[in-house]
Coordinates of C-alpha atoms in Angstrom, one line a residue:
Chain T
X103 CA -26.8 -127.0 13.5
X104 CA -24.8 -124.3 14.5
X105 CA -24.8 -121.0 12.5
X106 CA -22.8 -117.5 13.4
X107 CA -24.2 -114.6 12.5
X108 CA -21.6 -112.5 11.7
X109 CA -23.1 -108.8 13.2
X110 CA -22.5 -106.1 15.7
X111 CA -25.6 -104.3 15.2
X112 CA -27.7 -105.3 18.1
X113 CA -31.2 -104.5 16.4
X114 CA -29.7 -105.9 13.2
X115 CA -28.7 -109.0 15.1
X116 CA -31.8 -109.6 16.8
X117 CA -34.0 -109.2 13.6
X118 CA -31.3 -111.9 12.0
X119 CA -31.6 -114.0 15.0
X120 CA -35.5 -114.5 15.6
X121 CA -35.9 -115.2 11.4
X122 CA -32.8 -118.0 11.0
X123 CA -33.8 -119.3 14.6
X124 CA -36.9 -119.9 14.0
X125 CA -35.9 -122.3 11.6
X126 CA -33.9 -124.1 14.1
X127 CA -30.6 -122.7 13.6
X128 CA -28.4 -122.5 16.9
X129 CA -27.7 -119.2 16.4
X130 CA -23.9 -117.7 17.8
X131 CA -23.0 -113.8 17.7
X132 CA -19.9 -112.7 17.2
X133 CA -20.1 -112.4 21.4
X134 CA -19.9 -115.8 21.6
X135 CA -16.8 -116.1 19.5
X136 CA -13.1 -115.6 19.9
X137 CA -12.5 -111.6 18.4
X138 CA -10.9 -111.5 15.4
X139 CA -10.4 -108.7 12.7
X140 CA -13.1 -107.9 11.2
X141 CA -12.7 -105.9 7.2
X142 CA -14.3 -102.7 7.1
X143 CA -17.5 -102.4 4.4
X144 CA -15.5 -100.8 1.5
X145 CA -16.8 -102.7 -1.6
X146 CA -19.3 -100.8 -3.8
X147 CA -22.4 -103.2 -3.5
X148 CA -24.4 -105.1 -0.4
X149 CA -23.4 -108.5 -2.0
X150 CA -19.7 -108.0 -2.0
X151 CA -20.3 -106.6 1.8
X152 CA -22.2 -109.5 2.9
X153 CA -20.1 -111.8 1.4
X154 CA -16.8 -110.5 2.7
X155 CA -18.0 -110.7 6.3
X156 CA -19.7 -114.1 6.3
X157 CA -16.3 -115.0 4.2
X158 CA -13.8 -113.6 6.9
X159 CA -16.1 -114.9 10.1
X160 CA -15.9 -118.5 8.3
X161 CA -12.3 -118.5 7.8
X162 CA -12.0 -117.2 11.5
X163 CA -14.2 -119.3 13.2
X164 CA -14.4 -122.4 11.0
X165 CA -18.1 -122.1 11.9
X166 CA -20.8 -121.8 8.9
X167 CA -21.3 -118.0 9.1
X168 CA -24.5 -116.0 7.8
X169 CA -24.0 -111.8 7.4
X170 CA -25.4 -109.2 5.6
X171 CA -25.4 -106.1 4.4
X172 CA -28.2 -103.7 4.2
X173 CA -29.6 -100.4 3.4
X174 CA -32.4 -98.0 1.8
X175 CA -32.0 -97.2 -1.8
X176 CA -34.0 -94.1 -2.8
X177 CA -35.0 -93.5 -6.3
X178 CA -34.5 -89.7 -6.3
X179 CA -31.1 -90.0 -4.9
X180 CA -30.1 -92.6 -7.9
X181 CA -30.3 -95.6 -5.3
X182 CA -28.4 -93.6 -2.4
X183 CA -27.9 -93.7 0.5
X184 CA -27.2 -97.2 -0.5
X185 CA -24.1 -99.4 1.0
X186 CA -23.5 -95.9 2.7
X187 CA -26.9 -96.1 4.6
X188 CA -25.6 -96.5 7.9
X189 CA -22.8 -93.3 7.4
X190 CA -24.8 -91.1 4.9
X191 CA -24.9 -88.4 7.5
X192 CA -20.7 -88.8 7.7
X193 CA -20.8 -90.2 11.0
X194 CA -21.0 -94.4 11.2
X195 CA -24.0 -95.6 12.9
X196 CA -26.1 -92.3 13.5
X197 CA -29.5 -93.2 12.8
X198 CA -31.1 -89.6 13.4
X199 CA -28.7 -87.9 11.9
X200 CA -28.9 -90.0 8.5
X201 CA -33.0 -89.9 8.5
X202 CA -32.9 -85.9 9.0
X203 CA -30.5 -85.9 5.9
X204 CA -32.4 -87.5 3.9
X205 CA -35.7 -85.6 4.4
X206 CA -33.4 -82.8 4.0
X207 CA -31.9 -83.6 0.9
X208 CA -35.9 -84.5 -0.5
X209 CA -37.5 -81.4 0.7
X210 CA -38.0 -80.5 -2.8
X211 CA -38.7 -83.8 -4.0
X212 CA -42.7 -84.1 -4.9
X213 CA -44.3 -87.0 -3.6
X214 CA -44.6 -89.1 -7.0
X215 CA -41.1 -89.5 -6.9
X216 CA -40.1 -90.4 -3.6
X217 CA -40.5 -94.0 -4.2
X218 CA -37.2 -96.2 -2.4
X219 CA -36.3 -99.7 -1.4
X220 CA -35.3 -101.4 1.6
X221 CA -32.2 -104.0 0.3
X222 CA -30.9 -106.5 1.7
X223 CA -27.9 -109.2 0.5
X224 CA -27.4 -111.9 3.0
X225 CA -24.5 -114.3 2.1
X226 CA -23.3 -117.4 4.0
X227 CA -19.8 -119.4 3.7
X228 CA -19.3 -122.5 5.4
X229 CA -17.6 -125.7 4.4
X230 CA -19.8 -126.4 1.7
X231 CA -19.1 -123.2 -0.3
X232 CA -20.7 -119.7 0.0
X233 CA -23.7 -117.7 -1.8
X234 CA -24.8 -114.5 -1.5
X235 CA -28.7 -113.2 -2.1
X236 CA -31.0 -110.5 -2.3
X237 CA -34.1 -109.4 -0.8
X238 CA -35.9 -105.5 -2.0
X239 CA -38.8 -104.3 0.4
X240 CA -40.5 -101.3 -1.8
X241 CA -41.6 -98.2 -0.8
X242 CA -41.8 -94.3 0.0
X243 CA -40.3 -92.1 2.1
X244 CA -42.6 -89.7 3.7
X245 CA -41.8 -86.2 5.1
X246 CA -41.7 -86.8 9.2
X247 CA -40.7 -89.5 10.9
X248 CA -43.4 -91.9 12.2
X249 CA -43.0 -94.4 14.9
X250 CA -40.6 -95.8 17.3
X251 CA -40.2 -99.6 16.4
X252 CA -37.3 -100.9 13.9
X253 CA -34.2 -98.8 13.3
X254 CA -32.4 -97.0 10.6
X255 CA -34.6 -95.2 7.9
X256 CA -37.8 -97.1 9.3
X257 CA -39.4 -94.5 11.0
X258 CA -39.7 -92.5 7.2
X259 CA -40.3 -95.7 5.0
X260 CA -44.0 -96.7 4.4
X261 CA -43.6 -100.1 2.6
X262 CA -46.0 -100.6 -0.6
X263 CA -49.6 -101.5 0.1
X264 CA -49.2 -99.9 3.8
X265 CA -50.3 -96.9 4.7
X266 CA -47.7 -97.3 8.2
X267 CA -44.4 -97.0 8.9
X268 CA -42.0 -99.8 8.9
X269 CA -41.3 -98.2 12.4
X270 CA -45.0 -98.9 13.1
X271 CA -45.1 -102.4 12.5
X272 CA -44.6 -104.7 14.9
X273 CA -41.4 -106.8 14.6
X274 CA -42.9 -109.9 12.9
X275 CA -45.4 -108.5 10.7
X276 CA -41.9 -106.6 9.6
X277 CA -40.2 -109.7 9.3
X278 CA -42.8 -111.7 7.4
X279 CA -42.5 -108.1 4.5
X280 CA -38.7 -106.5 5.4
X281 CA -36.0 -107.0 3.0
X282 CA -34.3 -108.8 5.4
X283 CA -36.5 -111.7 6.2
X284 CA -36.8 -111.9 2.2
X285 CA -33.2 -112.1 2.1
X286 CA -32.9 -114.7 5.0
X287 CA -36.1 -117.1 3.4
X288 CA -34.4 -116.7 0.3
X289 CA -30.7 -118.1 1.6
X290 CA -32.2 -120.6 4.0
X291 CA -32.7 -123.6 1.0
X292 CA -28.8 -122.7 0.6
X293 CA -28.3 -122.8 4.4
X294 CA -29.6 -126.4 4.6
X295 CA -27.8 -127.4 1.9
X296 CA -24.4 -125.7 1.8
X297 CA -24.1 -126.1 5.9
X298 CA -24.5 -130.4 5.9
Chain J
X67 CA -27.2 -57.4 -28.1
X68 CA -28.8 -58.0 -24.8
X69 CA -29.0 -61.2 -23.0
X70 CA -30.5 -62.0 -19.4
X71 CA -28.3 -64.3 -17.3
X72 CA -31.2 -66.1 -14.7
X73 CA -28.8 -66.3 -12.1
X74 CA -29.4 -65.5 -8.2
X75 CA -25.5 -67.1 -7.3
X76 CA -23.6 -64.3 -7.8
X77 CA -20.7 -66.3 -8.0
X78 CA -22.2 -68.2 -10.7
X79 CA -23.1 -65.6 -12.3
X80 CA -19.4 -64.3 -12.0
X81 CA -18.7 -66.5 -14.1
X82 CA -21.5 -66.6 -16.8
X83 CA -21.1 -63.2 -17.3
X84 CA -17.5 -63.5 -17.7
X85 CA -17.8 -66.1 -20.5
X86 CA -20.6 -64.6 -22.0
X87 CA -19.4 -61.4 -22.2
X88 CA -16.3 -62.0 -23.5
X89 CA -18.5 -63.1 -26.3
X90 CA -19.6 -59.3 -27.3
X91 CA -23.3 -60.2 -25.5
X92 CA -24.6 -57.2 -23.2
X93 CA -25.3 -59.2 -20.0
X94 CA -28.3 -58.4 -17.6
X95 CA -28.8 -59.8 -14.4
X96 CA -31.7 -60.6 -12.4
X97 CA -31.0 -57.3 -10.1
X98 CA -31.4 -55.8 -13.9
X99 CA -34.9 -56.2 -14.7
X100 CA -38.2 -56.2 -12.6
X101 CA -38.6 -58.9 -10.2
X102 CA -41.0 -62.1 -11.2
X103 CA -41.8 -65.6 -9.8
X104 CA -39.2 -68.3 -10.3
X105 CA -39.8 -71.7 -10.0
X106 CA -38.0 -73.7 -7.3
X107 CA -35.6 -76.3 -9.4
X108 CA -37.3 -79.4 -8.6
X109 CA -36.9 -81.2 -11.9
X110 CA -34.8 -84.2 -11.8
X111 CA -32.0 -83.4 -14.4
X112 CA -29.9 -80.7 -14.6
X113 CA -31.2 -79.9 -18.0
X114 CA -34.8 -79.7 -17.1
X115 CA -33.9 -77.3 -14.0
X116 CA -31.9 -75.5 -16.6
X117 CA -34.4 -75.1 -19.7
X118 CA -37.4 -74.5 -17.0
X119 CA -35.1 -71.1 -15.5
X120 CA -34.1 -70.1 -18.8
X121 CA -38.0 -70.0 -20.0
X122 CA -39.2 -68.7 -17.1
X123 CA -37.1 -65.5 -17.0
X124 CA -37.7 -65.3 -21.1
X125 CA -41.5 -65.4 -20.1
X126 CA -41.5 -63.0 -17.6
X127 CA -38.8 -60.3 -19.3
X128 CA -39.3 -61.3 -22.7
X129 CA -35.3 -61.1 -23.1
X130 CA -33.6 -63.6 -24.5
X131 CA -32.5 -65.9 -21.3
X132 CA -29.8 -67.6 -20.6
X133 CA -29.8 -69.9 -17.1
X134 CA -27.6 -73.0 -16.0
X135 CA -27.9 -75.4 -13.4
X136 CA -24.9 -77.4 -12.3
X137 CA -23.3 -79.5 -9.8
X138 CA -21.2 -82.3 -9.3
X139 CA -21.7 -86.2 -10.1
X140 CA -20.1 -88.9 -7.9
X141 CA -19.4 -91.9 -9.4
X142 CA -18.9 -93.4 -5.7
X143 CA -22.5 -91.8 -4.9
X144 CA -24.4 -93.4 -8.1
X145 CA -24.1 -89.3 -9.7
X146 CA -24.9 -87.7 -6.6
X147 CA -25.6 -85.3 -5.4
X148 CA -26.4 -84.3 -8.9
X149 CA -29.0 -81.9 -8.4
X150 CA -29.0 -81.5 -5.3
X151 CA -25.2 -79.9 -5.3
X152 CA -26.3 -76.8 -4.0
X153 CA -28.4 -78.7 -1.3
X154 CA -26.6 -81.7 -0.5
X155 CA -26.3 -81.3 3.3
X156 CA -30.1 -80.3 3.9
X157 CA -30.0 -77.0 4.1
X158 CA -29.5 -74.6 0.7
X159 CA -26.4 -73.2 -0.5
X160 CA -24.3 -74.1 2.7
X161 CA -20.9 -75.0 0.2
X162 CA -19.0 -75.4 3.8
X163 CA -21.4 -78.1 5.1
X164 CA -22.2 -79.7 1.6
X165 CA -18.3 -80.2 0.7
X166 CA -17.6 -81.4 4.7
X167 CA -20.6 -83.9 4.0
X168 CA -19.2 -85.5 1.0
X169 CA -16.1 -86.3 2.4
X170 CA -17.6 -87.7 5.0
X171 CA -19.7 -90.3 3.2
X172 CA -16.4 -90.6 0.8
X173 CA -14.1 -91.3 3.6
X174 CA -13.9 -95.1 3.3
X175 CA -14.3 -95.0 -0.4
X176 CA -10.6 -95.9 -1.8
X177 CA -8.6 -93.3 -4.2
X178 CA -9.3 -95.7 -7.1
X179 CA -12.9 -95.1 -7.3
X180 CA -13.3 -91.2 -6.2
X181 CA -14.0 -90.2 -10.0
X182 CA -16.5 -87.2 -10.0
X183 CA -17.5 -85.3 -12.7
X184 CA -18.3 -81.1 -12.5
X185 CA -21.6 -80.7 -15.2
X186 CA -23.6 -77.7 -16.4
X187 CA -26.7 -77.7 -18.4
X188 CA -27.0 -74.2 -20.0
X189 CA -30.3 -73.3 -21.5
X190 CA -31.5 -70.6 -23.7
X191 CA -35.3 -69.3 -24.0
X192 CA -35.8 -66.6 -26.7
X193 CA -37.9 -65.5 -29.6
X194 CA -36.2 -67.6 -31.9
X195 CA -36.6 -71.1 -29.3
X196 CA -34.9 -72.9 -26.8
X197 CA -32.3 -75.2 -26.4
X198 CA -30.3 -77.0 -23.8
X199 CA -26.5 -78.4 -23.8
X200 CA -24.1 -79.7 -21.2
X201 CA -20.8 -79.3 -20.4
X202 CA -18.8 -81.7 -18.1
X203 CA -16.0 -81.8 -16.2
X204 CA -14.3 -85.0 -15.5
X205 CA -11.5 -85.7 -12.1
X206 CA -11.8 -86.9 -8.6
X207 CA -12.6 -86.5 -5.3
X208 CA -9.7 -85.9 -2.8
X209 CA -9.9 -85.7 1.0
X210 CA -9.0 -82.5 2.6
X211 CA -10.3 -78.8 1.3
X212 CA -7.6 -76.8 -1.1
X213 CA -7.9 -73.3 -2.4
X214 CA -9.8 -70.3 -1.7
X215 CA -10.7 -69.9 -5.7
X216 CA -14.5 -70.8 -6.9
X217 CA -17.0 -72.2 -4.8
X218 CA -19.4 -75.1 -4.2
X219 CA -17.0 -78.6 -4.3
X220 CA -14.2 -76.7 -5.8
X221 CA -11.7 -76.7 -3.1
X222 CA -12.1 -81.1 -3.3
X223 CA -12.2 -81.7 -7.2
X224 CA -9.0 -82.3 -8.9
X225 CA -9.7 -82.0 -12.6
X226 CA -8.5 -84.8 -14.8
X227 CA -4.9 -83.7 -15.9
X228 CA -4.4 -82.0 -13.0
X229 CA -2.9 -81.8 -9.6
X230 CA -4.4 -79.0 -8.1
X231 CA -8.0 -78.6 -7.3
X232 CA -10.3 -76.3 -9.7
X233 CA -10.6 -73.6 -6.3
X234 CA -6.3 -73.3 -6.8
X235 CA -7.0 -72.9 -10.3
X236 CA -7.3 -69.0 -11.4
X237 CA -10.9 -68.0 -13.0
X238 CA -9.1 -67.6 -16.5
X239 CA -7.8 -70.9 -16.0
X240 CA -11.1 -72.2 -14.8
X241 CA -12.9 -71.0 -17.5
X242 CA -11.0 -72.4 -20.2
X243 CA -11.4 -75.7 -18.5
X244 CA -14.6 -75.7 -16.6
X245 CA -18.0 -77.9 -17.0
X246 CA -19.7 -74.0 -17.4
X247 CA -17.3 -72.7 -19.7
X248 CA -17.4 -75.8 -21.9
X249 CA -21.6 -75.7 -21.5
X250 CA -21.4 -71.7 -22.8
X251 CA -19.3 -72.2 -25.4
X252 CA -22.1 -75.2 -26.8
X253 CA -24.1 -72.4 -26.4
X254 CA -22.7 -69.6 -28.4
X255 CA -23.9 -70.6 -31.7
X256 CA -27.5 -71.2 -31.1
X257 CA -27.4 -68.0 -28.7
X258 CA -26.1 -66.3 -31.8
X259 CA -28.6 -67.6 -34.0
X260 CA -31.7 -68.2 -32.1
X261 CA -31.4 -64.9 -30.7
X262 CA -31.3 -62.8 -34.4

């Protein structure tokens, strides 16, 4: 079965890619697709992000579509950076920039409460109707960056019951743990179903 | 009688003194008495930072103390940068880079949900106790600096009511109005009491 996955985040995609395809998805990226206009992330939560895009890259393509929408959540922050993760810094998309904020802006935070979460909603539409779910990878953030696989806040989050980075994993132990392979198992029973 | 204002921002304390003052309270500053250790505000609501100044600076003086700590709550940003006002951007006490980073994150966020509220927890610490109260300050977020009046996120917050932002407001008006003003005047009685 064919499946779009509706991102422009090359690492993003590729993580997205190697979990549905191992299923035996025949996976399309918005590359292989005619363009069209895509909304810009401006809901309040990951679900109504992930949802919107899977919802517009169905209507446009008429091709079951699977996207998401992810980021860290940090305790001390109330949950922030949040559906702003990938533009906390103010710029979109500037992964160094956002980490050095964030260490920044918990310089002062001791380390019993520097506990965060990876989240991920993943949401598919297709003919059959559309869903939306969540996956939460718990953890810390540390004080320097550690690591060089992964992307994002990876090389400061240290997932529960590790002692590494989830920049020092290698890509599938992290996608067997990460938020987003949660997310992913957790829509593929829906995938099979809603995509027949 | 005299009362010690544990305030380093003068601009803050501008203000305090202004509003306590008015009150028939002789006002010390920090610059007033010998210098002692203060603890770094790294509690995680205003009010702790607030009580734990305030007792600190009775302690160390044996005055009866009067501290604050205050910043602005984001609805968009789950309440932050809450605490970490003064620090939002990394670095401390940068108002400039702080205010220039929230509207960056804020810039897709729509005028509907931009609601942000100023807060102040005011503490006092003297012979006769402690106590803390808060003082807030609803209105929202716009998206380009106005006025030269106040400080911190002033020049971006348009108090409820209002169409100016609290820096074109004048520091009568502010006063009258303000998240600190409304926290002092809380105050008042129990200074007046706890401080026979």
């Amino acid at each position: 079965m064919k499946l779009l996955l509706a991102s422009r985040n090359a690492k993003k995609l590729g993580e997205l890619r190697r979990i549905v395809a191992a299923e035996g998805f025949s996976v399309l990226g918005l590359d292989d697709v005619p363009a069209f206009p895509e909304a810009p992330e401006t809901e309040p939560t990951f679900e109504g992000n992930a949802l919107a895009k899977a919802r517009d890259a169905f209507a446009a393509t008429g091709l079951p579509s699977v996207a998401d929408d992810s980021g860290i959540s940090i305790d001390a922050l109330n949950g922030m950076p949040g559906v702003l993760s990938a533009r906390w810094s103010g710029a979109h998309g500037n992964d160094q920039a956002n980490l050095e904020l964030v260490l920044g802006q918990l310089r002062d935070v001791p380390d019993e409460r520097r506990g965060a979460a990876f989240v991920c909603a993943a949401a598919f539409a297709g003919p059959g109707g559309e869903t939306v779910v969540r996956g939460e990878w718990r953890g810390r953030i540390i004080r320097e960056p550690r690591g060089e696989n992964g992307f994002g806040y990876d090389p400061i989050f240290v997932p529960e019951g590790y002692e590494v980075t989830s920049a020092e994993l290698s890509a599938e132990e992290k996608d067997k743990l990460s938020h987003r392979g949660r997310a992913l198992r957790l829509l593929l029973p829906h995938l099979r179903e809603l995509a027949q």
